[in-house]
PDB file of C-alpha atoms in Angstrom:
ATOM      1  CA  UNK A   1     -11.960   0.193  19.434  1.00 35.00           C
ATOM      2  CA  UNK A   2     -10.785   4.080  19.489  1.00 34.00           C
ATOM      3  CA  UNK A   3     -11.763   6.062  22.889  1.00 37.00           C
ATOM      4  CA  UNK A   4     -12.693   9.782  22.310  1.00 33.00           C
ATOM      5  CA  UNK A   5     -11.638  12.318  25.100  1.00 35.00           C
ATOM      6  CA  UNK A   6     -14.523  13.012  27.331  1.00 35.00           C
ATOM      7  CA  UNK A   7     -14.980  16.676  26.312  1.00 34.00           C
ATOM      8  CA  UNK A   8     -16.027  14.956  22.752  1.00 34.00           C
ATOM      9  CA  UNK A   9     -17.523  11.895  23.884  1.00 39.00           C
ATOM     10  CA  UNK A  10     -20.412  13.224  26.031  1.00 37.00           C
ATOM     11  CA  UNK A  11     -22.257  14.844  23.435  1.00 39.00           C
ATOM     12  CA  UNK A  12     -25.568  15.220  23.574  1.00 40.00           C
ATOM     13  CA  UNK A  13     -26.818  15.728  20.275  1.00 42.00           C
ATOM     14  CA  UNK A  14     -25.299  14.795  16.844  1.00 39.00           C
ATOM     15  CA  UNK A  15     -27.053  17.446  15.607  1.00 42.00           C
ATOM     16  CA  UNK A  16     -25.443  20.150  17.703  1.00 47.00           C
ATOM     17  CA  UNK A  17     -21.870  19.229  17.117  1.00 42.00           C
ATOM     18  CA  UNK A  18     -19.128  21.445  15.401  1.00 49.00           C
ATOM     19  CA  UNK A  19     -17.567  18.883  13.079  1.00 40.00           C
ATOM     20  CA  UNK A  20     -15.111  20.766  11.938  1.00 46.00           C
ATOM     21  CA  UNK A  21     -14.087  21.329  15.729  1.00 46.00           C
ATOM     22  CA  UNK A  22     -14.430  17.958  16.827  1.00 44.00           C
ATOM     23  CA  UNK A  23     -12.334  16.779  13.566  1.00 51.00           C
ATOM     24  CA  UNK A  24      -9.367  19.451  14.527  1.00 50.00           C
ATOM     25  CA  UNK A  25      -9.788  18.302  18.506  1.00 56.00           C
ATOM     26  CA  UNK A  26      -9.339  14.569  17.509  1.00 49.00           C
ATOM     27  CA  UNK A  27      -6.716  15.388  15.528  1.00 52.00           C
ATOM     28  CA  UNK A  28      -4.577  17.406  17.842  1.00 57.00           C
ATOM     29  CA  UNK A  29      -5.008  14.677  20.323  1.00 56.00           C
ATOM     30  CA  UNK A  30      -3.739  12.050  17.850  1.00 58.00           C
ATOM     31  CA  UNK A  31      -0.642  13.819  16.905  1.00 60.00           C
ATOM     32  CA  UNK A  32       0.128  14.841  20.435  1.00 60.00           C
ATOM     33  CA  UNK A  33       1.141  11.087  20.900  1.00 61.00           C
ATOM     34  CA  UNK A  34       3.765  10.729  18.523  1.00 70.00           C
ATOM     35  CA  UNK A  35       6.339  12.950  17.085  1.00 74.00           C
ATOM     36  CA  UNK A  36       6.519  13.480  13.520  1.00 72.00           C
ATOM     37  CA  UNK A  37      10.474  14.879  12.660  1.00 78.00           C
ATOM     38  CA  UNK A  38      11.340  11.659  14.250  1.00 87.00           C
ATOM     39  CA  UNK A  39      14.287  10.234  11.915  1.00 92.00           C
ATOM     40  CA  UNK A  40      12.893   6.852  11.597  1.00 94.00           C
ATOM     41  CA  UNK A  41       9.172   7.804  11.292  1.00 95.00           C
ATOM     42  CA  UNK A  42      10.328  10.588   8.507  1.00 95.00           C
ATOM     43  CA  UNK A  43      12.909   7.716   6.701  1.00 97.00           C
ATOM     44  CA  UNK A  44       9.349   5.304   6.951  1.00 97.00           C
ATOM     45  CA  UNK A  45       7.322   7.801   5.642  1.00 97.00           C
ATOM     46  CA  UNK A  46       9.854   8.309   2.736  1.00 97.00           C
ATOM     47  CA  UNK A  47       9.899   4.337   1.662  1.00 97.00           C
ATOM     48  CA  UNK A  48       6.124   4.474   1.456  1.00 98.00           C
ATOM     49  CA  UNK A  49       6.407   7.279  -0.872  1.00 97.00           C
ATOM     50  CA  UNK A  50       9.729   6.047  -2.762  1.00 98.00           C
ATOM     51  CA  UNK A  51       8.394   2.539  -3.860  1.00 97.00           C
ATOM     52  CA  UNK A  52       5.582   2.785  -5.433  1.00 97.00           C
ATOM     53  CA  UNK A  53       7.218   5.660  -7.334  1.00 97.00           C
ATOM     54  CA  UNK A  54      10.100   3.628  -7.998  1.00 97.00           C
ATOM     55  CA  UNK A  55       8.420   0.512  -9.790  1.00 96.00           C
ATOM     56  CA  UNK A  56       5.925   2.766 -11.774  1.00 95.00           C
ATOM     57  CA  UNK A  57       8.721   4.973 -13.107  1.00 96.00           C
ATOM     58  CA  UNK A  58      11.507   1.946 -13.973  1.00 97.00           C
ATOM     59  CA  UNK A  59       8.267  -0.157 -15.240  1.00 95.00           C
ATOM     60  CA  UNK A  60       7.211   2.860 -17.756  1.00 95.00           C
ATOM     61  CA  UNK A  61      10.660   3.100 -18.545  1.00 97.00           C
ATOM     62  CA  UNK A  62      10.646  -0.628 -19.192  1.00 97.00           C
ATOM     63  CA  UNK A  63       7.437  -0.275 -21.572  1.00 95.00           C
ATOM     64  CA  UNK A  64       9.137   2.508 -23.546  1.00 95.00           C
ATOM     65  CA  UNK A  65      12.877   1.392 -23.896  1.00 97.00           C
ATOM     66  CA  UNK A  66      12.422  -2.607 -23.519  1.00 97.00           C
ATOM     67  CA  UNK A  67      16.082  -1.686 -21.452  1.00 98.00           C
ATOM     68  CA  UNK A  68      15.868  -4.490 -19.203  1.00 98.00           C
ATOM     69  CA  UNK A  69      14.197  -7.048 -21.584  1.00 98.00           C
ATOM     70  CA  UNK A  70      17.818  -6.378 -23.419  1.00 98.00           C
ATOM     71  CA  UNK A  71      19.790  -6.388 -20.738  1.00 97.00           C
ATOM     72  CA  UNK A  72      18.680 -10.079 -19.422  1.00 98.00           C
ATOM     73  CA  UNK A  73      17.570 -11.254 -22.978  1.00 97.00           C
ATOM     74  CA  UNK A  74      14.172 -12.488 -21.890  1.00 98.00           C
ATOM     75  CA  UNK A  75      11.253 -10.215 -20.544  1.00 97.00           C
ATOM     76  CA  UNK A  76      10.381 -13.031 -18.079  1.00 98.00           C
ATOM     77  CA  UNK A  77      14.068 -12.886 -16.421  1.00 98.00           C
ATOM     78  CA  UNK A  78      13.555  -9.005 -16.710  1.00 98.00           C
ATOM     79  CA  UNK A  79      10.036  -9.262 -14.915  1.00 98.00           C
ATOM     80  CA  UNK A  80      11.669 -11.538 -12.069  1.00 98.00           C
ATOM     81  CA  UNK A  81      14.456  -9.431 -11.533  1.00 98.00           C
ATOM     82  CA  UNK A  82      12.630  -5.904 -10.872  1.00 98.00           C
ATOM     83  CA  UNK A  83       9.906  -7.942  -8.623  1.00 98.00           C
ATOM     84  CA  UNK A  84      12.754  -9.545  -7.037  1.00 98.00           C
ATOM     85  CA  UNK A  85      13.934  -5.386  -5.939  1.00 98.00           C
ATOM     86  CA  UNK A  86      10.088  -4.719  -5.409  1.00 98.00           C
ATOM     87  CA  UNK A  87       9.712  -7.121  -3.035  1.00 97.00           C
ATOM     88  CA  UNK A  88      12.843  -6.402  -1.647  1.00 98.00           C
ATOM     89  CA  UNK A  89      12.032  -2.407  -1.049  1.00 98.00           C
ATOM     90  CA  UNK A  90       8.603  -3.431   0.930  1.00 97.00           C
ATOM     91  CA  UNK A  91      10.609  -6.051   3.392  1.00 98.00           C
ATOM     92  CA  UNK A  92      13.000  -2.458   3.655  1.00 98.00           C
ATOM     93  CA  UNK A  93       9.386  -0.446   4.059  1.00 98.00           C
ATOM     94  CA  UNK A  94       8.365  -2.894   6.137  1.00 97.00           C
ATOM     95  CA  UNK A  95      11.137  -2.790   8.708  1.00 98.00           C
ATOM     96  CA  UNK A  96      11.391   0.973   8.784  1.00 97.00           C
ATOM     97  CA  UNK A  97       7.542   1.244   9.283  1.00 98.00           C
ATOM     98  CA  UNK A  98       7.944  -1.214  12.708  1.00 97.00           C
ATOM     99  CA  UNK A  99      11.411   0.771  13.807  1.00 97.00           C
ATOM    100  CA  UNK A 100       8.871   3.948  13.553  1.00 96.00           C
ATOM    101  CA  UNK A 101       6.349   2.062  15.389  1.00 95.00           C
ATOM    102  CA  UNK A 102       8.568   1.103  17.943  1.00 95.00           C
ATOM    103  CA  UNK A 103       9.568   4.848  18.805  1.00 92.00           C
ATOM    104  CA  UNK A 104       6.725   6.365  19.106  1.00 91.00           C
ATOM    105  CA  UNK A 105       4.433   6.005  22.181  1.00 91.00           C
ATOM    106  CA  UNK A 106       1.343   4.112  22.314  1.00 91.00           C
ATOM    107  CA  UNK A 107      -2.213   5.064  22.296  1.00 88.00           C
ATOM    108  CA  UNK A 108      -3.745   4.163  25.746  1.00 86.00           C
ATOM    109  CA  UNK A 109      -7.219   3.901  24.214  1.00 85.00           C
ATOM    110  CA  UNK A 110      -6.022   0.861  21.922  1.00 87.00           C
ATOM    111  CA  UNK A 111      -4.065  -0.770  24.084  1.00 91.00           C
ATOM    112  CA  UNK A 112      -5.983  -3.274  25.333  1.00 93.00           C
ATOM    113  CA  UNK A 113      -6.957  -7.113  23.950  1.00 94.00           C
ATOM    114  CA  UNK A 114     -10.381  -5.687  22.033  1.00 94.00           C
ATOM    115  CA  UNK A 115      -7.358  -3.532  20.444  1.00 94.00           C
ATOM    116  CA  UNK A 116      -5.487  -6.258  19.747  1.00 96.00           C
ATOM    117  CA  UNK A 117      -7.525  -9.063  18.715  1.00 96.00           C
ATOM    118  CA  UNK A 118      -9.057  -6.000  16.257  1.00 96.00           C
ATOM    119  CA  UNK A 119      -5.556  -5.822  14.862  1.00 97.00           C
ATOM    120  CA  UNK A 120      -4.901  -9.428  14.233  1.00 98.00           C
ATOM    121  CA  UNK A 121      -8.465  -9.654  12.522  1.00 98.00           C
ATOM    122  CA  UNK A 122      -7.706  -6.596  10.405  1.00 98.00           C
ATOM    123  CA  UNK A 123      -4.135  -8.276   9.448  1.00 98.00           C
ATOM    124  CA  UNK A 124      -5.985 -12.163   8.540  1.00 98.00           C
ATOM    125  CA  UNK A 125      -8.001  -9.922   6.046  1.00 98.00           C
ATOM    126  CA  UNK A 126      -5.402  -8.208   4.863  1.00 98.00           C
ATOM    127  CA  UNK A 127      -3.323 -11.159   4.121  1.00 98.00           C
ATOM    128  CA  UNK A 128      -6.162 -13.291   2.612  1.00 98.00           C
ATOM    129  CA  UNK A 129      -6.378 -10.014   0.031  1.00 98.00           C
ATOM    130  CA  UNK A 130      -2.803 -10.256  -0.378  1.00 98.00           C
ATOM    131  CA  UNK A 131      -2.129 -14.216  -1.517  1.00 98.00           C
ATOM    132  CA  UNK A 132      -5.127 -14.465  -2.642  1.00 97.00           C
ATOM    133  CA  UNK A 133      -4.667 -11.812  -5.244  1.00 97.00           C
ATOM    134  CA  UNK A 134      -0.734 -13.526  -5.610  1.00 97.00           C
ATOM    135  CA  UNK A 135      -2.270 -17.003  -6.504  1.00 97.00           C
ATOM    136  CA  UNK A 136      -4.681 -15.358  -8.884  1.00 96.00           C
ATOM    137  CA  UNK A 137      -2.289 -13.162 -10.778  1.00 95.00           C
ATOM    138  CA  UNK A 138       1.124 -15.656 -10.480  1.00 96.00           C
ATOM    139  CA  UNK A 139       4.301 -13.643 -10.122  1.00 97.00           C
ATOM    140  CA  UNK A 140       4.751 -11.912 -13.364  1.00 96.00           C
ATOM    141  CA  UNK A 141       0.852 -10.814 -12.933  1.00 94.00           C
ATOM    142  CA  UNK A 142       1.391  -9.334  -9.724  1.00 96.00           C
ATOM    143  CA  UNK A 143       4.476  -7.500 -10.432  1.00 97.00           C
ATOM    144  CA  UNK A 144       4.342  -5.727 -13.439  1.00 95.00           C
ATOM    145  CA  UNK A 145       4.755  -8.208 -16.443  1.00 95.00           C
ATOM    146  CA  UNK A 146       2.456  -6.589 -18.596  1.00 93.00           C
ATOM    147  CA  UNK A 147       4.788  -3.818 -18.755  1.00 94.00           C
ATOM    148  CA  UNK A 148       7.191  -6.342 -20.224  1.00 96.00           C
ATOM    149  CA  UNK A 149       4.800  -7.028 -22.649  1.00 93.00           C
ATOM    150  CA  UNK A 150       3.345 -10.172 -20.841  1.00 94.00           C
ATOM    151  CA  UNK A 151      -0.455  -9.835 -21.490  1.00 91.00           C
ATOM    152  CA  UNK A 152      -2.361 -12.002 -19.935  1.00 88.00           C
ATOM    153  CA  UNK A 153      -5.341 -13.299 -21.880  1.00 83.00           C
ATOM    154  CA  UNK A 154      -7.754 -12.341 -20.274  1.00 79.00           C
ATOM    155  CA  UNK A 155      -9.021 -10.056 -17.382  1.00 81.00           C
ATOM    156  CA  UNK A 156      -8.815 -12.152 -13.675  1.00 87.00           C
ATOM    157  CA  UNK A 157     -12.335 -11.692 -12.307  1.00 88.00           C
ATOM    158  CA  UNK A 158     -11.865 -14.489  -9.586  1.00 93.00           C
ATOM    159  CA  UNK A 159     -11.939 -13.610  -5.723  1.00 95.00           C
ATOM    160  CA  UNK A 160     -10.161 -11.977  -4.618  1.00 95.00           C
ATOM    161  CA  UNK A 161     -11.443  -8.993  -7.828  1.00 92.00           C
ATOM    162  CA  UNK A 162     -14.489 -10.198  -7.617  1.00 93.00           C
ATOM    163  CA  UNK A 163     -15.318  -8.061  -4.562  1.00 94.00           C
ATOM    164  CA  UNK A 164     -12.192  -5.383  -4.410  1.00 92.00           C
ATOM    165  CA  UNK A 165     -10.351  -3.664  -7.266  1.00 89.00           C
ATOM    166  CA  UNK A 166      -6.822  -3.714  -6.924  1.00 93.00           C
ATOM    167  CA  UNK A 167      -6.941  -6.509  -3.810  1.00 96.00           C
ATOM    168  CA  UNK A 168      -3.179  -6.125  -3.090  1.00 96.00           C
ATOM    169  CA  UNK A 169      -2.826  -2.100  -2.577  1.00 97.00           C
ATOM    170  CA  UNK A 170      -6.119  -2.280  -0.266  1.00 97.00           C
ATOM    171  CA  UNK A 171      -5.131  -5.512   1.276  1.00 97.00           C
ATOM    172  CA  UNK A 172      -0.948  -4.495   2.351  1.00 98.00           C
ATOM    173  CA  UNK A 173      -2.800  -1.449   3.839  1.00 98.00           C
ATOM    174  CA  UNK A 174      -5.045  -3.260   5.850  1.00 98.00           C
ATOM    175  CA  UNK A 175      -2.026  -5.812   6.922  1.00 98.00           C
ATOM    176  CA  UNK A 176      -0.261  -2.289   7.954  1.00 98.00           C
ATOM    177  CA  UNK A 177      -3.752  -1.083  10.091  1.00 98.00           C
ATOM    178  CA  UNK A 178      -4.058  -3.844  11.418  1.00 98.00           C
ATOM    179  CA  UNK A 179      -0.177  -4.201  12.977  1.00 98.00           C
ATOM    180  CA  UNK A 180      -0.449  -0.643  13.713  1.00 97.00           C
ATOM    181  CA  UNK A 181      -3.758  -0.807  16.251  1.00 96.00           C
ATOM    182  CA  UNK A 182      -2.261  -4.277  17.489  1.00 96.00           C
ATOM    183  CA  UNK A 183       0.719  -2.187  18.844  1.00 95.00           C
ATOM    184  CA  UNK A 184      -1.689   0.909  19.332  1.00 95.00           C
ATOM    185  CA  UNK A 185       0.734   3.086  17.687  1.00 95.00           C
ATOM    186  CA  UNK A 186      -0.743   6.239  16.019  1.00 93.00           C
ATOM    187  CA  UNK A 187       2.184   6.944  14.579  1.00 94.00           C
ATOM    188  CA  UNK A 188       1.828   3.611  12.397  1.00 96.00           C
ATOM    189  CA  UNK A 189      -2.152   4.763  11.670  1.00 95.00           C
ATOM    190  CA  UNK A 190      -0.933   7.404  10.208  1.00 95.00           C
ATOM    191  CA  UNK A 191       1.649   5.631   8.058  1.00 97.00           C
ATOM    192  CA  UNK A 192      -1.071   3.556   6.575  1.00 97.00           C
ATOM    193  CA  UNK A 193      -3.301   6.620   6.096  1.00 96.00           C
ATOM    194  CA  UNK A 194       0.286   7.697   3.994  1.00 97.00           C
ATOM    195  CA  UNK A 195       0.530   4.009   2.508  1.00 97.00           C
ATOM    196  CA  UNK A 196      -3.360   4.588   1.300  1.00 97.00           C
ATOM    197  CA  UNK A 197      -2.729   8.067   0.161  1.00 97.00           C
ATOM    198  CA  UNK A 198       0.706   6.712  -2.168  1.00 97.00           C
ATOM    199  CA  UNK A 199      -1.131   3.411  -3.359  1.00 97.00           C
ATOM    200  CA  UNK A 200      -4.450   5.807  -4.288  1.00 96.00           C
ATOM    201  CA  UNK A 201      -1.778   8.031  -6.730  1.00 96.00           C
ATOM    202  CA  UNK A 202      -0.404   5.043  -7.749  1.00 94.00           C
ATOM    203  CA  UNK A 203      -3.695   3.558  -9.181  1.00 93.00           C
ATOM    204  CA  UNK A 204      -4.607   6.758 -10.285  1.00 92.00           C
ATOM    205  CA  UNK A 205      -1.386   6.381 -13.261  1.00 89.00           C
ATOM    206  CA  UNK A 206      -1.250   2.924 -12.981  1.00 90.00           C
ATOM    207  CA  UNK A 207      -4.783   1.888 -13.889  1.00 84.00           C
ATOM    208  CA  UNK A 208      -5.297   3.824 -17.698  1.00 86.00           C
ATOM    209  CA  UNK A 209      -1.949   2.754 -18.452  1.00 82.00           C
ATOM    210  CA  UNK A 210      -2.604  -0.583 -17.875  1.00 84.00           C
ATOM    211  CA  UNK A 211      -5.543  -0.504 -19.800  1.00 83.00           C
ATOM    212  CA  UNK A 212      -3.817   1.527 -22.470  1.00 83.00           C
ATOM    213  CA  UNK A 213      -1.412  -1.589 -23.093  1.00 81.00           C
ATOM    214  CA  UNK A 214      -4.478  -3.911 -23.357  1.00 79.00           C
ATOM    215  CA  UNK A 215      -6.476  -2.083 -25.749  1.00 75.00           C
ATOM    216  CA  UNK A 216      -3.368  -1.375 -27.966  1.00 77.00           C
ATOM    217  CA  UNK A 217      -3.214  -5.504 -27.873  1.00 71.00           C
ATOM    218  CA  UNK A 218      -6.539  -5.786 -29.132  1.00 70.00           C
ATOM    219  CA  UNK A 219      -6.311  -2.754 -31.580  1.00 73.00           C
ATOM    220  CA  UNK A 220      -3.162  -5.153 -32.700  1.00 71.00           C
ATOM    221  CA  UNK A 221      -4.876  -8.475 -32.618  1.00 65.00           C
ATOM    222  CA  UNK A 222      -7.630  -7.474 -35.158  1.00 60.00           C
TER     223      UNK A 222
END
């Protein structure tokens, strides 16, 4: 799939090879294909950052004040209405990440059908991942409701959590990989190696909160 530039491709021993030098040569190839300050790779870069940012700070703020649960008199309607600006912030990521895409230059090395077809089978996981984790978690589930102090009874363990924790961060990055090497852009690898990067920090506060609320349910229950 990826083509390294003869000087680092005709090695002949693993064993002899600088990786740190190799890394930084790979590297400065990579980035010498796109520009960074571009304003629509730099506004792309700042909705992957903004979002998940957004819904873990107005969710926390949610848990805490019960603001919006007042506002629309029912945490359900509350629940609907922030996934409903969720959802609509990604379809906003997800046009500024193609615009970004689109001016940048490609990568000659995946531009080919083996690139392509590698894509599109990167993006069918990705979006298996995705519903499947939608289906298993309903609406509310997926975005946020326990926040609103809609506990589910117990843990999902069905597929897709039986083989991936946290199915729909892992699985939206590998939908944006796999778009990104179908249109051999490196400048939309490196937007999902961003998207990663925000989703890991997001897990990182989202996941002991999470199971903050359910153990102060079951300190409650008994």
């Amino acid at each position: 799939m990826y083509h390294l530039p003869h000087s680092l491709d005709c090695c002949e021993g693993l064993g002899n090879v600088d990786y740190s030098k190799v890394d930084l040569s790979a590297m400065a190839v990579f980035f010498s294909y796109m520009d960074v300050t571009d304003s629509s790779f730099v506004v792309a870069v700042f909705f992957i950052a903004f979002n998940p940012l957004f819904w873990n700070l107005v969710a926390r703020w949610e848990h805490r004040t019960r603001s919006l649960t007042r506002i629309f008199h029912s945490p359900y309607t509350a629940c609907y209405f922030l996934g409903a600006i969720i959802l609509l912030l990604n379809f906003l990521r997800t046009h500024c990440f193609a615009e970004a895409m689109k001016s940048q230059p490609k990568l000659e090395a995946l531009d080919s059908l083996p690139g392509y077809y590698s894509g599109a089978g990167l993006m069918a996981i990705g979006i298996i991942f995705v519903v499947s984790s939608f289906l298993a978690l309903g609406f509310v589930g997926t975005f946020l409701g326990d926040y609103f102090g809609i506990l589910m009874e117990a843990k999902v363990t069905c597929f897709p959590f039986s083989v991936l924790d946290n199915p729909m961060y892992w699985g939206s990055t590998t939908i944006y990989l796999g778009w990104s090497i179908m249109h051999a852009s490196p400048a939309g690898i490196i937007l999902t190696a961003i998207t990663a990067l925000c989703y890991t920090i997001a897990m990182l506060y989202e996941g002991p909160f999470t199971e903050e609320i359910y153990h102060q349910k079951a300190t409650k229950s008994k």
